[in-house]
Short mmCIF file of C-alpha atoms and ligand atoms in Angstrom, two decimals:
data_model
loop_
_atom_site.label_atom_id
_atom_site.label_comp_id
_atom_site.label_asym_id
_atom_site.label_seq_id
_atom_site.Cartn_x
_atom_site.Cartn_y
_atom_site.Cartn_z
CA UNK A 1 55.79 135.05 105.46
CA UNK A 2 52.41 136.61 104.76
CA UNK A 3 52.94 136.29 101.04
CA UNK A 4 53.78 132.62 101.45
CA UNK A 5 50.69 132.10 103.61
CA UNK A 6 48.55 133.85 100.99
CA UNK A 7 49.90 131.55 98.28
CA UNK A 8 49.08 128.50 100.38
CA UNK A 9 45.57 129.81 100.96
CA UNK A 10 45.14 130.44 97.25
CA UNK A 11 46.30 126.86 96.61
CA UNK A 12 43.67 125.56 99.04
CA UNK A 13 40.99 127.43 97.09
CA UNK A 14 42.39 126.22 93.79
CA UNK A 15 41.94 122.62 94.92
CA UNK A 16 38.25 123.42 95.15
CA UNK A 17 38.14 124.77 91.64
CA UNK A 18 38.54 128.46 92.40
CA UNK A 19 40.80 130.80 90.46
CA UNK A 20 42.33 134.15 91.38
CA UNK A 21 40.77 137.34 90.12
CA UNK A 22 41.87 140.96 90.24
CA UNK A 23 38.27 142.12 90.04
CA UNK A 24 36.51 142.23 93.33
CA UNK A 25 33.12 142.19 91.56
CA UNK A 26 33.89 138.76 90.15
CA UNK A 27 35.09 137.31 93.44
CA UNK A 28 33.00 134.62 95.13
CA UNK A 29 35.31 134.69 98.14
CA UNK A 30 37.72 137.28 99.51
CA UNK A 31 40.58 136.56 101.88
CA UNK A 32 42.11 139.51 103.71
CA UNK A 33 45.50 138.41 104.99
CA UNK A 34 46.44 140.95 107.62
CA UNK A 35 49.69 142.28 109.10
CA UNK A 36 50.15 143.97 112.46
CA UNK A 37 53.92 144.48 112.64
CA UNK A 38 53.29 148.23 112.79
CA UNK A 39 50.05 150.03 113.68
CA UNK A 40 49.74 151.36 110.13
CA UNK A 41 49.59 147.83 108.74
CA UNK A 42 46.82 146.94 111.15
CA UNK A 43 44.91 150.14 110.31
CA UNK A 44 45.17 149.34 106.60
CA UNK A 45 43.81 145.85 107.20
CA UNK A 46 40.89 147.22 109.19
CA UNK A 47 39.93 149.77 106.56
CA UNK A 48 40.22 147.11 103.84
CA UNK A 49 37.78 144.90 105.75
CA UNK A 50 35.50 147.92 106.18
CA UNK A 51 35.49 148.54 102.43
CA UNK A 52 34.38 144.95 101.80
CA UNK A 53 31.02 145.67 103.41
CA UNK A 54 29.82 146.91 100.02
CA UNK A 55 30.99 143.78 98.20
CA UNK A 56 29.21 141.60 100.73
CA UNK A 57 26.00 143.64 100.40
CA UNK A 58 26.03 143.13 96.65
CA UNK A 59 26.98 139.47 96.96
CA UNK A 60 25.53 138.10 100.20
CA UNK A 61 26.49 134.54 99.20
CA UNK A 62 30.14 135.59 98.92
CA UNK A 63 32.43 134.47 101.72
CA UNK A 64 34.79 136.81 103.53
CA UNK A 65 37.79 135.38 105.36
CA UNK A 66 39.99 137.54 107.61
CA UNK A 67 43.26 135.84 108.43
CA UNK A 68 46.78 136.49 109.67
CA UNK A 69 48.56 138.49 112.32
CA UNK A 70 46.08 141.34 112.91
CA UNK A 71 43.29 138.73 113.01
CA UNK A 72 45.29 136.90 115.68
CA UNK A 73 45.87 140.08 117.68
CA UNK A 74 42.33 141.47 117.48
CA UNK A 75 40.57 138.13 117.84
CA UNK A 76 37.52 136.60 116.19
CA UNK A 77 35.06 138.07 118.67
CA UNK A 78 36.24 141.63 118.20
CA UNK A 79 36.36 141.34 114.41
CA UNK A 80 32.95 139.70 114.07
CA UNK A 81 31.38 142.26 116.40
CA UNK A 82 32.87 145.12 114.48
CA UNK A 83 32.32 143.59 111.04
CA UNK A 84 29.35 141.20 111.27
CA UNK A 85 29.66 140.43 107.55
CA UNK A 86 32.94 138.55 108.11
CA UNK A 87 32.39 134.78 107.69
CA UNK A 88 35.61 133.29 109.07
CA UNK A 89 38.52 134.53 111.15
CA UNK A 90 41.76 132.55 111.14
CA UNK A 91 44.59 133.96 113.27
CA UNK A 92 48.25 133.63 112.32
CA UNK A 93 48.84 130.82 114.80
CA UNK A 94 46.29 128.61 113.03
CA UNK A 95 46.95 129.74 109.49
CA UNK A 96 48.43 126.40 108.34
CA UNK A 97 45.03 124.97 109.13
CA UNK A 98 43.18 127.33 106.84
CA UNK A 99 41.58 124.28 105.23
CA UNK A 100 39.38 123.95 108.32
CA UNK A 101 37.85 127.36 107.64
CA UNK A 102 37.14 126.23 104.08
CA UNK A 103 35.47 123.06 105.33
CA UNK A 104 33.38 125.18 107.71
CA UNK A 105 32.11 127.27 104.83
CA UNK A 106 31.92 124.83 101.97
CA UNK A 107 32.14 121.32 103.38
CA UNK A 108 34.84 118.76 102.59
CA UNK A 109 36.95 119.23 99.46
CA UNK A 110 36.71 116.87 96.54
CA UNK A 111 39.45 118.23 94.32
CA UNK A 112 42.98 116.94 94.31
CA UNK A 113 46.12 118.92 95.02
CA UNK A 114 47.01 121.19 92.15
CA UNK A 115 50.23 122.94 91.33
CA UNK A 116 51.27 125.82 93.49
CA UNK A 117 51.08 129.20 91.80
CA UNK A 118 53.41 132.04 92.58
CA UNK A 119 51.48 135.23 93.31
CA UNK A 120 54.11 137.73 94.39
CA UNK A 121 57.52 137.23 92.90
CA UNK A 122 58.42 136.26 89.36
CA UNK A 123 56.79 133.00 88.25
CA UNK A 124 60.12 131.23 88.56
CA UNK A 125 60.57 132.04 92.25
CA UNK A 126 58.84 130.02 94.96
CA UNK A 127 58.69 130.45 98.71
CA UNK A 128 59.39 127.51 100.97
CA UNK A 129 58.49 128.01 104.62
CA UNK A 130 61.00 126.25 106.88
CA UNK A 131 59.93 127.56 110.28
CA UNK A 132 57.02 129.34 111.85
CA UNK A 133 56.91 131.85 114.70
CA UNK A 134 59.82 133.39 116.54
CA UNK A 135 61.36 132.91 119.97
CA UNK A 136 63.69 135.86 119.88
CA UNK A 137 61.35 138.38 121.52
CA UNK A 138 62.89 141.67 120.47
CA UNK A 139 61.35 144.29 122.75
CA UNK A 140 59.55 146.21 120.00
CA UNK A 141 58.17 143.25 118.10
CA UNK A 142 54.70 141.73 118.09
CA UNK A 143 55.60 138.73 115.93
CA UNK A 144 56.34 136.25 118.76
CA UNK A 145 52.97 137.14 120.33
CA UNK A 146 50.90 136.71 117.17
CA UNK A 147 52.81 133.91 115.46
CA UNK A 148 53.90 132.06 118.58
CA UNK A 149 57.30 130.59 119.46
CA UNK A 150 59.69 129.24 116.83
CA UNK A 151 58.86 125.83 115.45
CA UNK A 152 60.83 124.16 112.70
CA UNK A 153 59.34 122.15 109.88
CA UNK A 154 60.93 118.71 109.39
CA UNK A 155 63.59 118.60 106.66
CA UNK A 156 61.78 115.84 104.71
CA UNK A 157 58.68 118.00 104.53
CA UNK A 158 60.66 121.05 103.44
CA UNK A 159 62.48 119.10 100.73
CA UNK A 160 59.22 117.61 99.49
CA UNK A 161 57.72 121.09 99.20
CA UNK A 162 60.88 122.36 97.48
CA UNK A 163 60.92 119.42 95.04
CA UNK A 164 57.28 119.98 94.13
CA UNK A 165 57.86 123.66 93.48
CA UNK A 166 60.92 122.94 91.34
CA UNK A 167 59.01 120.28 89.42
CA UNK A 168 56.29 122.88 88.77
CA UNK A 169 58.89 125.13 87.14
CA UNK A 170 60.46 127.18 89.92
CA UNK A 171 64.12 127.98 89.33
CA UNK A 172 64.72 129.98 92.48
CA UNK A 173 63.63 129.07 95.99
CA UNK A 174 63.38 131.41 98.96
CA UNK A 175 63.54 129.62 102.31
CA UNK A 176 61.42 131.55 104.79
CA UNK A 177 61.35 132.04 108.53
CA UNK A 178 61.49 134.86 111.10
CA UNK A 179 64.97 133.78 112.24
CA UNK A 180 65.55 131.49 109.32
CA UNK A 181 69.21 130.72 110.10
CA UNK A 182 68.28 129.49 113.59
CA UNK A 183 66.82 126.43 111.83
CA UNK A 184 67.47 123.19 113.67
CA UNK A 185 65.43 120.03 113.34
CA UNK A 186 66.84 116.89 114.91
CA UNK A 187 70.39 116.77 113.62
CA UNK A 188 69.69 118.98 110.62
CA UNK A 189 71.18 122.46 111.01
CA UNK A 190 70.49 125.45 108.77
CA UNK A 191 73.66 124.87 106.73
CA UNK A 192 72.79 121.21 106.26
CA UNK A 193 69.31 122.11 105.11
CA UNK A 194 70.85 124.56 102.63
CA UNK A 195 73.16 121.84 101.32
CA UNK A 196 70.29 119.40 100.86
CA UNK A 197 68.20 122.03 99.11
CA UNK A 198 71.11 123.05 96.88
CA UNK A 199 71.39 119.45 95.69
CA UNK A 200 67.82 119.36 94.32
CA UNK A 201 67.57 119.01 90.55
CA UNK A 202 66.32 122.05 88.66
CA UNK A 203 67.39 124.61 91.23
CA UNK A 204 69.29 127.58 89.83
CA UNK A 205 69.41 129.84 92.85
CA UNK A 206 68.72 129.65 96.56
CA UNK A 207 67.81 132.57 98.81
CA UNK A 208 66.59 132.73 102.38
CA UNK A 209 64.82 135.34 104.46
CA UNK A 210 65.34 136.65 107.08
CA UNK A 211 68.42 135.58 108.95
CA UNK A 212 69.24 137.05 112.36
CA UNK A 213 72.85 138.18 112.91
CA UNK A 214 73.19 136.02 116.03
CA UNK A 215 72.40 132.67 114.49
CA UNK A 216 74.97 132.14 111.74
CA UNK A 217 77.27 129.30 112.72
CA UNK A 218 80.89 128.81 111.71
CA UNK A 219 79.93 126.47 108.85
CA UNK A 220 77.91 129.08 106.98
CA UNK A 221 80.72 131.24 105.54
CA UNK A 222 82.55 128.27 103.93
CA UNK A 223 79.26 127.03 102.50
CA UNK A 224 78.56 130.45 101.00
CA UNK A 225 82.08 130.53 99.59
CA UNK A 226 81.69 127.17 97.88
CA UNK A 227 78.11 127.18 96.63
CA UNK A 228 77.60 129.45 93.65
CA UNK A 229 73.88 128.79 93.62
CA UNK A 230 73.56 130.31 97.07
CA UNK A 231 72.65 133.94 96.36
CA UNK A 232 75.28 136.60 96.94
CA UNK A 233 72.74 138.57 98.92
CA UNK A 234 71.59 138.66 102.50
CA UNK A 235 68.74 140.60 103.96
CA UNK A 236 70.14 140.97 107.46
CA UNK A 237 68.11 143.29 109.69
CA UNK A 238 70.36 145.54 111.82
CA UNK A 239 67.56 147.67 113.41
CA UNK A 240 69.98 150.22 114.92
CA UNK A 241 73.63 151.24 114.85
CA UNK A 242 73.70 152.15 118.55
CA UNK A 243 74.81 149.52 121.07
CA UNK A 244 72.70 151.18 123.72
CA UNK A 245 69.54 150.92 121.58
CA UNK A 246 70.41 147.41 120.36
CA UNK A 247 70.56 146.33 123.98
CA UNK A 248 67.22 147.93 124.80
CA UNK A 249 65.80 146.21 121.74
CA UNK A 250 67.14 142.87 123.05
CA UNK A 251 68.71 142.13 119.69
CA UNK A 252 71.53 140.18 121.32
CA UNK A 253 74.44 141.65 119.32
CA UNK A 254 76.48 144.82 119.17
CA UNK A 255 77.20 147.04 116.21
CA UNK A 256 80.78 145.72 116.14
CA UNK A 257 79.52 142.12 116.08
CA UNK A 258 77.23 142.92 113.14
CA UNK A 259 79.93 144.72 111.15
CA UNK A 260 82.42 141.98 111.91
CA UNK A 261 79.94 139.37 110.66
CA UNK A 262 79.61 141.31 107.40
CA UNK A 263 83.38 141.39 107.08
CA UNK A 264 83.66 137.62 107.57
CA UNK A 265 80.86 136.84 105.15
CA UNK A 266 82.23 139.23 102.53
CA UNK A 267 85.66 137.67 102.89
CA UNK A 268 84.03 134.34 102.07
CA UNK A 269 81.84 135.73 99.29
CA UNK A 270 83.40 138.82 97.73
CA UNK A 271 80.80 141.26 96.47
CA UNK A 272 78.12 139.92 98.82
CA UNK A 273 75.22 142.40 98.76
CA UNK A 274 73.63 143.11 102.11
CA UNK A 275 70.32 144.84 102.68
CA UNK A 276 68.80 145.58 106.06
CA UNK A 277 65.98 146.95 108.21
CA UNK A 278 66.22 149.92 110.58
CA UNK A 279 63.83 151.32 113.13
CA UNK A 280 64.11 155.02 114.00
CA UNK A 281 62.71 156.63 117.14
CA UNK A 282 62.88 153.65 119.47
CA UNK A 283 61.85 154.89 122.96
CA UNK A 284 64.77 156.85 124.40
CA UNK A 285 66.74 156.99 121.14
CA UNK A 286 68.93 160.10 121.41
CA UNK A 287 70.38 162.15 118.59
CA UNK A 288 73.70 160.50 119.44
CA UNK A 289 72.18 157.00 119.10
CA UNK A 290 70.61 157.99 115.82
CA UNK A 291 73.92 159.34 114.48
CA UNK A 292 75.40 155.92 115.18
CA UNK A 293 72.76 154.39 112.93
CA UNK A 294 73.71 156.94 110.24
CA UNK A 295 77.40 156.16 110.56
CA UNK A 296 76.67 152.43 110.42
CA UNK A 297 75.01 152.99 107.04
CA UNK A 298 78.23 154.61 105.87
CA UNK A 299 80.33 151.76 107.20
CA UNK A 300 78.28 148.73 106.22
CA UNK A 301 77.73 149.34 102.51
CA UNK A 302 74.08 148.30 102.35
CA UNK A 303 72.59 147.75 98.93
CA UNK A 304 69.17 148.68 100.30
CA UNK A 305 67.43 149.30 103.62
CA UNK A 306 63.83 149.31 104.75
CA UNK A 307 63.51 152.05 107.34
CA UNK A 308 60.58 152.31 109.72
CA UNK A 309 59.36 154.70 112.35
CA UNK A 310 58.99 152.98 115.68
CA UNK A 311 55.39 151.88 116.23
CA UNK A 312 54.37 150.90 119.78
CA UNK A 313 52.90 147.38 119.81
CA UNK A 314 52.08 146.94 123.52
CA UNK A 315 50.37 149.06 126.15
CA UNK A 316 53.46 148.95 128.36
CA UNK A 317 54.12 152.62 129.24
CA UNK A 318 57.89 152.25 128.84
CA UNK A 319 57.32 151.02 125.30
CA UNK A 320 55.27 154.06 124.23
CA UNK A 321 56.80 156.29 121.56
CA UNK A 322 58.55 159.15 123.32
CA UNK A 323 60.13 160.80 120.31
CA UNK A 324 57.77 163.34 118.74
CA UNK A 325 56.25 162.50 115.36
CA UNK A 326 58.09 165.46 113.83
CA UNK A 327 61.42 164.30 115.21
CA UNK A 328 60.74 160.75 114.04
CA UNK A 329 59.92 161.95 110.52
CA UNK A 330 63.04 164.07 110.45
CA UNK A 331 65.25 161.13 111.50
CA UNK A 332 63.57 158.87 108.99
CA UNK A 333 64.27 161.33 106.20
CA UNK A 334 67.91 161.70 107.17
CA UNK A 335 68.28 157.93 107.33
CA UNK A 336 66.60 157.40 103.98
CA UNK A 337 68.91 159.99 102.41
CA UNK A 338 71.99 158.25 103.84
CA UNK A 339 70.74 154.86 102.63
CA UNK A 340 70.03 156.22 99.16
CA UNK A 341 73.44 157.84 98.86
CA UNK A 342 75.22 154.70 99.96
CA UNK A 343 73.18 152.30 97.89
CA UNK A 344 74.00 154.41 94.81
CA UNK A 345 77.67 153.86 95.53
CA UNK A 346 77.13 150.12 95.97
CA UNK A 347 75.16 149.93 92.73
CA UNK A 348 77.76 151.91 90.78
CA UNK A 349 80.52 149.62 92.08
CA UNK A 350 78.95 146.88 89.97
CA UNK A 351 79.64 148.72 86.73
CA UNK A 352 82.38 146.95 84.77
CA UNK A 353 81.80 143.68 86.61
CA UNK A 354 80.32 140.43 85.35
CA UNK A 355 77.08 139.40 87.04
CA UNK A 356 75.26 136.07 87.05
CA UNK A 357 71.69 136.93 86.06
CA UNK A 358 68.64 134.74 86.44
CA UNK A 359 66.43 135.98 83.62
CA UNK A 360 62.69 136.46 84.02
CA UNK A 361 62.20 137.71 80.48
CA UNK A 362 64.43 138.28 77.47
CA UNK A 363 65.44 141.66 78.80
CA UNK A 364 65.08 141.52 82.56
CA UNK A 365 66.49 139.51 85.41
CA UNK A 366 68.01 139.62 88.86
CA UNK A 367 71.64 139.27 89.78
CA UNK A 368 72.75 136.93 92.52
CA UNK A 369 73.11 140.04 94.71
CA UNK A 370 69.40 140.71 94.04
CA UNK A 371 69.92 143.76 91.85
CA UNK A 372 67.48 144.23 88.99
CA UNK A 373 69.28 144.11 85.64
CA UNK A 374 68.20 144.97 82.12
CA UNK A 375 69.69 144.02 78.78
CA UNK A 376 68.46 144.91 75.27
CA UNK A 377 67.88 141.26 74.36
CA UNK A 378 69.23 137.77 74.65
CA UNK A 379 68.08 136.60 78.09
CA UNK A 380 66.40 133.19 78.23
CA UNK A 381 63.68 133.21 80.90
CA UNK A 382 64.40 130.74 83.69
CA UNK A 383 68.09 130.42 82.95
CA UNK A 384 71.20 131.99 84.42
CA UNK A 385 73.65 133.81 82.18
CA UNK A 386 76.64 136.08 82.68
CA UNK A 387 76.23 139.75 81.83
CA UNK A 388 78.82 142.53 81.75
CA UNK A 389 77.37 145.51 83.62
CA UNK A 390 77.80 148.69 81.61
CA UNK A 391 75.75 151.17 83.61
CA UNK A 392 73.30 151.81 86.41
CA UNK A 393 70.09 153.81 86.51
CA UNK A 394 67.88 154.40 89.53
CA UNK A 395 67.89 150.96 91.19
CA UNK A 396 68.63 148.98 88.06
CA UNK A 397 71.83 147.78 86.46
CA UNK A 398 72.19 147.82 82.69
CA UNK A 399 74.10 145.27 80.70
CA UNK A 400 75.13 145.03 77.07
CA UNK A 401 73.97 141.54 76.41
CA UNK A 402 74.43 138.00 77.49
CA UNK A 403 78.02 136.75 77.46
CA UNK A 404 78.70 133.49 75.71
N1 LIG B 501 57.95 149.44 114.93
C1 LIG B 501 58.59 149.70 113.77
N2 LIG B 501 59.17 148.75 113.01
C2 LIG B 501 59.06 147.47 113.43
N3 LIG B 501 59.52 146.33 112.90
C3 LIG B 501 59.15 145.30 113.69
N4 LIG B 501 58.46 145.77 114.74
C4 LIG B 501 58.38 147.12 114.59
C5 LIG B 501 57.82 148.16 115.37
N5 LIG B 501 57.18 147.91 116.51
C6 LIG B 501 60.32 146.27 111.68
C7 LIG B 501 61.70 145.67 111.95
C8 LIG B 501 61.61 144.32 111.29
C9 LIG B 501 60.65 144.60 110.16
C10 LIG B 501 59.99 143.42 109.57
O1 LIG B 501 59.68 145.44 110.74
O2 LIG B 501 62.67 146.47 111.30
O3 LIG B 501 62.85 143.83 110.83
FE1 LIG B 502 60.47 140.15 115.73
FE2 LIG B 502 62.49 139.35 114.09
FE3 LIG B 502 62.99 140.02 116.67
FE4 LIG B 502 61.66 137.75 116.07
S1 LIG B 502 63.82 138.25 115.55
S2 LIG B 502 61.13 139.21 117.69
S3 LIG B 502 60.42 138.41 114.29
S4 LIG B 502 62.23 141.39 115.02
#
């Protein structure tokens, strides 16, 4: 979501004739888009802002914008007191209205809309935000507080955005939202939105991020089965393998429900790759709870997992971390080892199979399951081709060449 917001902000600057630069010295404006999902992210944002003091001293006419979730949490007053050289603060709840901050600083824009430019993924992949905020309110999570409750963008607006990005050369779209599969706008459900998006000319592949296990409806599995352009990959955060912890987290599902969902979806789409998120050291997590997370890794066959140490996000005493830092680190290491071992197996299972690869260069692309794949030559950037997988190395599949 933050990457998508950053791209939109960059587009707003581009309309005014600005271009991106990697060199801070050259920058006439700097936007720090902040995250606060864990304390470490917030700390990083703060120290980044601190480091910009020097830039501002050397270039007093330069404008510094601090935006996003940490900006929302800390507030304009706090940030401007602490860092008087900050020009504008735009919290996550107002981030779609970033243009207002630009008008504040520079006056009304004269330029016309210019093509969107991808900043984070390959140039052929574009993000399309379909909802903002989250109403799920998992106990550990600050997102609903800083981004506000779920609100869904109208389908016409989403399709217009998608069409524009495809017309500008995108081949792959990633529909974005905190509980993206909870999408509902008027009569348009998530599956209907997927269908409409899949019908757009120029689209080669459709992904979405991140679904919540609770919100898939009955019509999703058949859609996945029938639509080859719908990626054979889901990033489906599990958070824990212990029912007791899942309940405390207010995730709304059990481990059995999650595993059963995987089974159903894999029955519909054989070879479906699933990656996930886990939190270790949730308050009160016992060794037994943690072992259930480890055994879930063995059972679920994840292609990849982001694993995080629990980071308290409120001052509620019952939400404080009560597992020692040492214990948390130890659990994290054990979990990472289990994930690594299992994802190796999943990767190796692809050897000998034929994968549909969307090429980014002549030699590199991504499979529908979101595995990186290399060939010696023959890929045509922006097109999908079949490749026989002949080996796997680290996190990358190797293929002989492109099949006719
Ligand atoms: N502590 C640690 N990890 C967290 N996440 C969200 N909130 C916290 C927290 N307080 C993780 C979840 C989520 C991912 C984006 O960040 O795993 O899926
Ligand atoms: Fe946070 Fe995701 Fe839970 Fe929403 S569904 S509260 S964004 S972890």
